[in-house]
Amino acid sequence: EEQLLESGGGLVRPGGSLRLSCAASGFTFRSYAMNWVRQAPGKGLQWISHISSSSTNIYYADSLKGRFTISRDNAKNSLFLEMNSLTDEDTAVYYCAGGYLDVWRGNWYLDIWGRGTLVSVSS
Amino acid sequence: QSVLTQPPSVSAAPGQRVTISCSGGTSNIGNTYVSWYQQLPGTAPKLLIYENNKRVSGIPDRFSGSKSGTSATLVITGLQTGDEADYHCETWDTSLNTGVFGGGTKLTVL
């Protein structure tokens, strides 16, 4: 069974940093493009970042570029998100999601999702 | 403010048909593929439809997707109480070079 399991969430002070991890199992992780998506309480989904299977292509939401860094370790079937200078607006459930992206055809979808990890930014 | 616009909520009775719209522009829906996700209360999103109208394996044919111009539509027929969920549209914006989601639509089955 395809599974993604996020970890690393928790309570952090404004201005602080956090590193999220996502462990993959049940599918060929090294062949999958991966993403981070977040959802603030009572709000819709917000895409954060995409990393291709070999880490060659990386994209970020403009509003988060410079503060968030996505990376992966295919040998360990793991995806990461480094988050810096956190504010209360970053409070959300953070989902790890795998899928497909063809930039030239504008074709993008996410067919494997984790359960999410909650990040709370508060003093 | 989401790049893609969805109605905040829709409702219909069991057995009825409901449509959920997703409106964008030429840099996204107008020239890309649209996907739809179902998010049951307290759970992670689940992919329903990809490439505008292809159902994921195991998704009943009560769910269908379509696209015309810069808008996409999710149609659910034969509504069931278990369909109560938030539905999100999504695509890639070729101008921003980013993934974009709609604001989500809450479906209530009366």
PDB file of C-alpha atoms in Angstrom:
ATOM      1  CA  GLU A   1       0.000   0.000   0.000  1.00  0.00           C
ATOM      2  CA  GLU A   2       1.283   3.433  -0.959  1.00  0.00           C
ATOM      3  CA  GLN A   3       1.921   5.513   2.146  1.00  0.00           C
ATOM      4  CA  LEU A   4       3.307   8.889   3.075  1.00  0.00           C
ATOM      5  CA  LEU A   5       3.894   9.788   6.709  1.00  0.00           C
ATOM      6  CA  GLU A   6       4.716  13.344   7.714  1.00  0.00           C
ATOM      7  CA  SER A   7       6.508  14.267  10.913  1.00  0.00           C
ATOM      8  CA  GLY A   8       8.216  17.239  12.516  1.00  0.00           C
ATOM      9  CA  GLY A   9       5.218  19.465  13.110  1.00  0.00           C
ATOM     10  CA  GLY A  10       4.515  21.161  16.409  1.00  0.00           C
ATOM     11  CA  LEU A  11       4.417  24.480  18.208  1.00  0.00           C
ATOM     12  CA  VAL A  12       7.037  27.039  17.237  1.00  0.00           C
ATOM     13  CA  ARG A  13       7.553  30.669  18.203  1.00  0.00           C
ATOM     14  CA  PRO A  14       7.216  33.444  15.616  1.00  0.00           C
ATOM     15  CA  GLY A  15      10.519  33.896  13.854  1.00  0.00           C
ATOM     16  CA  GLY A  16      11.479  30.303  14.506  1.00  0.00           C
ATOM     17  CA  SER A  17      12.338  27.452  12.165  1.00  0.00           C
ATOM     18  CA  LEU A  18      11.076  23.946  11.644  1.00  0.00           C
ATOM     19  CA  ARG A  19      12.027  20.986   9.476  1.00  0.00           C
ATOM     20  CA  LEU A  20       9.285  18.682   8.260  1.00  0.00           C
ATOM     21  CA  SER A  21       9.946  15.157   7.038  1.00  0.00           C
ATOM     22  CA  CYS A  22       7.874  12.772   4.965  1.00  0.00           C
ATOM     23  CA  ALA A  23       8.608   9.047   4.863  1.00  0.00           C
ATOM     24  CA  ALA A  24       7.415   7.134   1.809  1.00  0.00           C
ATOM     25  CA  SER A  25       6.641   3.440   1.521  1.00  0.00           C
ATOM     26  CA  GLY A  26       4.789   1.064  -0.763  1.00  0.00           C
ATOM     27  CA  PHE A  27       5.792   2.708  -4.052  1.00  0.00           C
ATOM     28  CA  THR A  28       8.909   3.634  -6.012  1.00  0.00           C
ATOM     29  CA  PHE A  29       9.667   6.939  -4.321  1.00  0.00           C
ATOM     30  CA  ARG A  30      12.667   7.752  -6.522  1.00  0.00           C
ATOM     31  CA  SER A  31      10.376   7.750  -9.581  1.00  0.00           C
ATOM     32  CA  TYR A  32       7.827  10.138  -8.120  1.00  0.00           C
ATOM     33  CA  ALA A  33       7.724  13.913  -8.173  1.00  0.00           C
ATOM     34  CA  MET A  34       6.845  15.221  -4.719  1.00  0.00           C
ATOM     35  CA  ASN A  35       5.116  18.276  -3.308  1.00  0.00           C
ATOM     36  CA  TRP A  36       4.244  20.040  -0.089  1.00  0.00           C
ATOM     37  CA  VAL A  37       0.740  21.471   0.271  1.00  0.00           C
ATOM     38  CA  ARG A  38      -0.683  23.197   3.328  1.00  0.00           C
ATOM     39  CA  GLN A  39      -4.111  24.017   4.680  1.00  0.00           C
ATOM     40  CA  ALA A  40      -4.678  26.741   7.259  1.00  0.00           C
ATOM     41  CA  PRO A  41      -7.522  26.135   9.740  1.00  0.00           C
ATOM     42  CA  GLY A  42     -10.854  26.426   7.943  1.00  0.00           C
ATOM     43  CA  LYS A  43      -9.179  27.432   4.676  1.00  0.00           C
ATOM     44  CA  GLY A  44      -8.492  25.885   1.292  1.00  0.00           C
ATOM     45  CA  LEU A  45      -5.406  24.116   0.031  1.00  0.00           C
ATOM     46  CA  GLN A  46      -2.262  26.095  -0.725  1.00  0.00           C
ATOM     47  CA  TRP A  47       0.522  24.592  -2.812  1.00  0.00           C
ATOM     48  CA  ILE A  48       3.974  25.235  -1.358  1.00  0.00           C
ATOM     49  CA  SER A  49       6.605  23.523  -3.463  1.00  0.00           C
ATOM     50  CA  HIS A  50       7.406  20.796  -6.005  1.00  0.00           C
ATOM     51  CA  ILE A  51      10.562  18.747  -6.472  1.00  0.00           C
ATOM     52  CA  SER A  52      11.109  16.401  -9.403  1.00  0.00           C
ATOM     53  CA  SER A  53      12.101  12.778  -8.924  1.00  0.00           C
ATOM     54  CA  SER A  54      15.829  13.489  -9.289  1.00  0.00           C
ATOM     55  CA  SER A  55      15.703  16.944  -7.641  1.00  0.00           C
ATOM     56  CA  THR A  56      16.553  18.523 -10.989  1.00  0.00           C
ATOM     57  CA  ASN A  57      13.501  20.780 -11.085  1.00  0.00           C
ATOM     58  CA  ILE A  58      12.225  22.657  -8.048  1.00  0.00           C
ATOM     59  CA  TYR A  59       9.390  25.166  -7.903  1.00  0.00           C
ATOM     60  CA  TYR A  60       8.042  27.308  -5.075  1.00  0.00           C
ATOM     61  CA  ALA A  61       4.972  29.411  -4.456  1.00  0.00           C
ATOM     62  CA  ASP A  62       6.106  33.009  -4.944  1.00  0.00           C
ATOM     63  CA  SER A  63       4.858  34.078  -1.528  1.00  0.00           C
ATOM     64  CA  LEU A  64       7.029  31.457   0.215  1.00  0.00           C
ATOM     65  CA  LYS A  65      10.149  31.561  -1.908  1.00  0.00           C
ATOM     66  CA  GLY A  66      13.229  32.368   0.154  1.00  0.00           C
ATOM     67  CA  ARG A  67      11.812  31.113   3.458  1.00  0.00           C
ATOM     68  CA  PHE A  68      10.962  27.513   2.553  1.00  0.00           C
ATOM     69  CA  THR A  69      13.325  24.928   1.058  1.00  0.00           C
ATOM     70  CA  ILE A  70      12.273  21.552  -0.317  1.00  0.00           C
ATOM     71  CA  SER A  71      14.658  18.619  -0.628  1.00  0.00           C
ATOM     72  CA  ARG A  72      14.605  14.836  -0.876  1.00  0.00           C
ATOM     73  CA  ASP A  73      16.767  11.809  -0.180  1.00  0.00           C
ATOM     74  CA  ASN A  74      15.839   9.008  -2.572  1.00  0.00           C
ATOM     75  CA  ALA A  75      18.144   6.552  -0.801  1.00  0.00           C
ATOM     76  CA  LYS A  76      16.057   7.033   2.357  1.00  0.00           C
ATOM     77  CA  ASN A  77      12.669   7.416   0.631  1.00  0.00           C
ATOM     78  CA  SER A  78      12.265  10.767   2.326  1.00  0.00           C
ATOM     79  CA  LEU A  79      11.072  14.257   1.510  1.00  0.00           C
ATOM     80  CA  PHE A  80      11.846  17.356   3.560  1.00  0.00           C
ATOM     81  CA  LEU A  81      10.674  20.930   4.007  1.00  0.00           C
ATOM     82  CA  GLU A  82      12.846  23.448   5.803  1.00  0.00           C
ATOM     83  CA  MET A  83      10.832  26.442   7.027  1.00  0.00           C
ATOM     84  CA  ASN A  84      12.364  29.652   8.368  1.00  0.00           C
ATOM     85  CA  SER A  85      11.156  33.001   9.746  1.00  0.00           C
ATOM     86  CA  LEU A  86       7.797  31.508  10.604  1.00  0.00           C
ATOM     87  CA  THR A  87       4.797  33.725  11.335  1.00  0.00           C
ATOM     88  CA  ASP A  88       1.307  32.984  12.578  1.00  0.00           C
ATOM     89  CA  GLU A  89       0.177  32.921   8.931  1.00  0.00           C
ATOM     90  CA  ASP A  90       2.201  29.722   8.512  1.00  0.00           C
ATOM     91  CA  THR A  91      -0.031  27.904  10.990  1.00  0.00           C
ATOM     92  CA  ALA A  92      -1.536  25.034   9.019  1.00  0.00           C
ATOM     93  CA  VAL A  93      -1.650  21.320   8.409  1.00  0.00           C
ATOM     94  CA  TYR A  94       1.211  20.475   6.081  1.00  0.00           C
ATOM     95  CA  TYR A  95       0.682  17.630   3.616  1.00  0.00           C
ATOM     96  CA  CYS A  96       3.286  15.695   1.702  1.00  0.00           C
ATOM     97  CA  ALA A  97       1.916  14.609  -1.691  1.00  0.00           C
ATOM     98  CA  GLY A  98       3.299  12.679  -4.639  1.00  0.00           C
ATOM     99  CA  GLY A  99       2.224  12.974  -8.200  1.00  0.00           C
ATOM    100  CA  TYR A 100       2.920  13.997 -11.746  1.00  0.00           C
ATOM    101  CA  LEU A 101       3.994  17.249 -13.365  1.00  0.00           C
ATOM    102  CA  ASP A 102       4.507  18.021 -17.044  1.00  0.00           C
ATOM    103  CA  VAL A 103       5.209  21.751 -17.143  1.00  0.00           C
ATOM    104  CA  TRP A 104       5.109  21.933 -20.949  1.00  0.00           C
ATOM    105  CA  ARG A 105       1.654  20.389 -21.167  1.00  0.00           C
ATOM    106  CA  GLY A 106       0.437  22.080 -17.989  1.00  0.00           C
ATOM    107  CA  ASN A 107      -0.449  18.712 -16.557  1.00  0.00           C
ATOM    108  CA  TRP A 108      -0.139  18.371 -12.769  1.00  0.00           C
ATOM    109  CA  TYR A 109      -1.894  16.180 -10.273  1.00  0.00           C
ATOM    110  CA  LEU A 110      -1.228  14.611  -6.869  1.00  0.00           C
ATOM    111  CA  ASP A 111      -2.338  11.019  -6.415  1.00  0.00           C
ATOM    112  CA  ILE A 112      -0.666  10.052  -3.156  1.00  0.00           C
ATOM    113  CA  TRP A 113      -1.223  12.082   0.031  1.00  0.00           C
ATOM    114  CA  GLY A 114      -0.037  11.795   3.592  1.00  0.00           C
ATOM    115  CA  ARG A 115      -2.276  12.491   6.574  1.00  0.00           C
ATOM    116  CA  GLY A 116      -0.545  15.766   7.323  1.00  0.00           C
ATOM    117  CA  THR A 117       1.330  17.264  10.244  1.00  0.00           C
ATOM    118  CA  LEU A 118       0.147  20.324  12.160  1.00  0.00           C
ATOM    119  CA  VAL A 119       2.416  23.330  12.484  1.00  0.00           C
ATOM    120  CA  SER A 120       1.321  25.969  14.975  1.00  0.00           C
ATOM    121  CA  VAL A 121       3.156  29.274  15.145  1.00  0.00           C
ATOM    122  CA  SER A 122       2.376  31.166  18.322  1.00  0.00           C
ATOM    123  CA  SER A 123       4.064  33.055  21.124  1.00  0.00           C
TER     124      SER A 123
ATOM    125  CA  GLN B   1      -7.402  35.223  -2.843  1.00  0.00           C
ATOM    126  CA  SER B   2      -7.127  32.018  -4.907  1.00  0.00           C
ATOM    127  CA  VAL B   3      -6.082  32.069  -8.564  1.00  0.00           C
ATOM    128  CA  LEU B   4      -8.930  29.661  -9.311  1.00  0.00           C
ATOM    129  CA  THR B   5     -12.456  30.619  -8.252  1.00  0.00           C
ATOM    130  CA  GLN B   6     -14.921  28.121  -6.828  1.00  0.00           C
ATOM    131  CA  PRO B   7     -18.288  28.713  -5.131  1.00  0.00           C
ATOM    132  CA  PRO B   8     -17.859  28.461  -1.341  1.00  0.00           C
ATOM    133  CA  SER B   9     -20.729  26.036  -0.992  1.00  0.00           C
ATOM    134  CA  VAL B  10     -23.312  24.013  -2.891  1.00  0.00           C
ATOM    135  CA  SER B  11     -26.110  21.782  -1.675  1.00  0.00           C
ATOM    136  CA  ALA B  12     -28.569  19.279  -3.041  1.00  0.00           C
ATOM    137  CA  ALA B  13     -30.768  16.435  -1.862  1.00  0.00           C
ATOM    138  CA  PRO B  14     -29.785  12.755  -1.921  1.00  0.00           C
ATOM    139  CA  GLY B  15     -30.155  11.282  -5.392  1.00  0.00           C
ATOM    140  CA  GLN B  16     -29.912  14.668  -7.062  1.00  0.00           C
ATOM    141  CA  ARG B  17     -27.215  16.110  -9.320  1.00  0.00           C
ATOM    142  CA  VAL B  18     -24.820  18.896  -8.377  1.00  0.00           C
ATOM    143  CA  THR B  19     -22.239  20.868 -10.325  1.00  0.00           C
ATOM    144  CA  ILE B  20     -19.170  22.609  -8.918  1.00  0.00           C
ATOM    145  CA  SER B  21     -17.476  25.208 -11.069  1.00  0.00           C
ATOM    146  CA  CYS B  22     -13.848  26.280 -11.171  1.00  0.00           C
ATOM    147  CA  SER B  23     -12.975  29.454 -13.030  1.00  0.00           C
ATOM    148  CA  GLY B  24      -9.484  30.536 -14.031  1.00  0.00           C
ATOM    149  CA  GLY B  25      -7.658  32.239 -16.858  1.00  0.00           C
ATOM    150  CA  THR B  26      -5.630  31.685 -19.980  1.00  0.00           C
ATOM    151  CA  SER B  27      -2.400  31.023 -18.083  1.00  0.00           C
ATOM    152  CA  ASN B  28      -3.962  28.191 -16.124  1.00  0.00           C
ATOM    153  CA  ILE B  29      -7.223  26.406 -16.958  1.00  0.00           C
ATOM    154  CA  GLY B  30      -7.339  27.855 -20.460  1.00  0.00           C
ATOM    155  CA  ASN B  31      -4.139  26.054 -21.444  1.00  0.00           C
ATOM    156  CA  THR B  32      -3.636  23.299 -18.894  1.00  0.00           C
ATOM    157  CA  TYR B  33      -5.268  20.233 -17.418  1.00  0.00           C
ATOM    158  CA  VAL B  34      -7.523  20.401 -14.367  1.00  0.00           C
ATOM    159  CA  SER B  35      -7.704  17.973 -11.464  1.00  0.00           C
ATOM    160  CA  TRP B  36     -10.327  17.597  -8.744  1.00  0.00           C
ATOM    161  CA  TYR B  37      -9.910  16.426  -5.161  1.00  0.00           C
ATOM    162  CA  GLN B  38     -12.383  15.286  -2.517  1.00  0.00           C
ATOM    163  CA  GLN B  39     -11.593  16.050   1.120  1.00  0.00           C
ATOM    164  CA  LEU B  40     -13.837  14.311   3.613  1.00  0.00           C
ATOM    165  CA  PRO B  41     -14.061  15.969   7.055  1.00  0.00           C
ATOM    166  CA  GLY B  42     -10.850  15.575   9.026  1.00  0.00           C
ATOM    167  CA  THR B  43      -9.002  13.725   6.288  1.00  0.00           C
ATOM    168  CA  ALA B  44      -6.424  14.423   3.598  1.00  0.00           C
ATOM    169  CA  PRO B  45      -7.499  15.302   0.051  1.00  0.00           C
ATOM    170  CA  LYS B  46      -8.020  12.451  -2.377  1.00  0.00           C
ATOM    171  CA  LEU B  47      -7.593  12.701  -6.153  1.00  0.00           C
ATOM    172  CA  LEU B  48     -10.864  12.104  -7.996  1.00  0.00           C
ATOM    173  CA  ILE B  49     -10.352  13.446 -11.524  1.00  0.00           C
ATOM    174  CA  TYR B  50      -7.185  14.246 -13.455  1.00  0.00           C
ATOM    175  CA  GLU B  51      -6.479  15.531 -16.964  1.00  0.00           C
ATOM    176  CA  ASN B  52      -9.877  17.294 -16.970  1.00  0.00           C
ATOM    177  CA  ASN B  53     -12.079  14.223 -17.175  1.00  0.00           C
ATOM    178  CA  LYS B  54     -10.211  11.023 -16.274  1.00  0.00           C
ATOM    179  CA  ARG B  55     -11.474   9.240 -13.189  1.00  0.00           C
ATOM    180  CA  VAL B  56      -8.981   7.682 -10.811  1.00  0.00           C
ATOM    181  CA  SER B  57      -9.343   3.925 -10.564  1.00  0.00           C
ATOM    182  CA  GLY B  58     -12.062   3.053  -8.071  1.00  0.00           C
ATOM    183  CA  ILE B  59     -13.907   6.363  -8.308  1.00  0.00           C
ATOM    184  CA  PRO B  60     -17.542   5.736  -9.287  1.00  0.00           C
ATOM    185  CA  ASP B  61     -18.822   7.083 -12.579  1.00  0.00           C
ATOM    186  CA  ARG B  62     -21.199   9.311 -10.611  1.00  0.00           C
ATOM    187  CA  PHE B  63     -18.243  11.699 -10.584  1.00  0.00           C
ATOM    188  CA  SER B  64     -17.292  13.373 -13.862  1.00  0.00           C
ATOM    189  CA  GLY B  65     -15.199  16.321 -14.913  1.00  0.00           C
ATOM    190  CA  SER B  66     -15.135  18.598 -17.915  1.00  0.00           C
ATOM    191  CA  LYS B  67     -13.425  21.738 -19.130  1.00  0.00           C
ATOM    192  CA  SER B  68     -14.434  24.492 -21.494  1.00  0.00           C
ATOM    193  CA  GLY B  69     -12.287  27.533 -22.157  1.00  0.00           C
ATOM    194  CA  THR B  70     -11.053  28.927 -18.866  1.00  0.00           C
ATOM    195  CA  SER B  71     -13.538  27.043 -16.675  1.00  0.00           C
ATOM    196  CA  ALA B  72     -13.847  23.510 -15.407  1.00  0.00           C
ATOM    197  CA  THR B  73     -16.765  21.672 -13.864  1.00  0.00           C
ATOM    198  CA  LEU B  74     -17.158  18.722 -11.529  1.00  0.00           C
ATOM    199  CA  VAL B  75     -20.507  16.955 -11.737  1.00  0.00           C
ATOM    200  CA  ILE B  76     -21.748  14.518  -9.134  1.00  0.00           C
ATOM    201  CA  THR B  77     -24.925  12.569  -9.872  1.00  0.00           C
ATOM    202  CA  GLY B  78     -26.978  10.311  -7.627  1.00  0.00           C
ATOM    203  CA  LEU B  79     -25.807  12.217  -4.537  1.00  0.00           C
ATOM    204  CA  GLN B  80     -25.178  10.229  -1.383  1.00  0.00           C
ATOM    205  CA  THR B  81     -24.706  11.471   2.177  1.00  0.00           C
ATOM    206  CA  GLY B  82     -21.184  10.091   2.015  1.00  0.00           C
ATOM    207  CA  ASP B  83     -20.377  12.628  -0.710  1.00  0.00           C
ATOM    208  CA  GLU B  84     -20.501  15.455   1.839  1.00  0.00           C
ATOM    209  CA  ALA B  85     -17.017  16.904   1.644  1.00  0.00           C
ATOM    210  CA  ASP B  86     -14.917  19.787   0.413  1.00  0.00           C
ATOM    211  CA  TYR B  87     -14.029  19.660  -3.269  1.00  0.00           C
ATOM    212  CA  HIS B  88     -10.954  21.389  -4.640  1.00  0.00           C
ATOM    213  CA  CYS B  89      -9.938  22.099  -8.231  1.00  0.00           C
ATOM    214  CA  GLU B  90      -6.293  22.422  -9.152  1.00  0.00           C
ATOM    215  CA  THR B  91      -4.023  23.057 -12.082  1.00  0.00           C
ATOM    216  CA  TRP B  92      -0.581  24.369 -13.026  1.00  0.00           C
ATOM    217  CA  ASP B  93      -0.245  28.039 -13.875  1.00  0.00           C
ATOM    218  CA  THR B  94       2.146  28.343 -16.805  1.00  0.00           C
ATOM    219  CA  SER B  95       2.702  32.066 -16.279  1.00  0.00           C
ATOM    220  CA  LEU B  96       3.478  31.868 -12.555  1.00  0.00           C
ATOM    221  CA  ASN B  97       5.092  28.424 -12.948  1.00  0.00           C
ATOM    222  CA  THR B  98       3.332  27.322  -9.797  1.00  0.00           C
ATOM    223  CA  GLY B  99       0.627  24.921  -8.745  1.00  0.00           C
ATOM    224  CA  VAL B 100      -2.684  26.602  -7.983  1.00  0.00           C
ATOM    225  CA  PHE B 101      -5.791  25.466  -6.136  1.00  0.00           C
ATOM    226  CA  GLY B 102      -9.295  26.829  -6.020  1.00  0.00           C
ATOM    227  CA  GLY B 103     -10.625  28.013  -2.684  1.00  0.00           C
ATOM    228  CA  GLY B 104     -12.609  24.817  -2.247  1.00  0.00           C
ATOM    229  CA  THR B 105     -16.358  24.132  -2.299  1.00  0.00           C
ATOM    230  CA  LYS B 106     -18.235  22.601   0.601  1.00  0.00           C
ATOM    231  CA  LEU B 107     -20.882  20.158  -0.595  1.00  0.00           C
ATOM    232  CA  THR B 108     -23.844  19.595   1.694  1.00  0.00           C
ATOM    233  CA  VAL B 109     -26.211  16.726   0.961  1.00  0.00           C
ATOM    234  CA  LEU B 110     -29.472  17.816   2.531  1.00  0.00           C
TER     235      LEU B 110
END
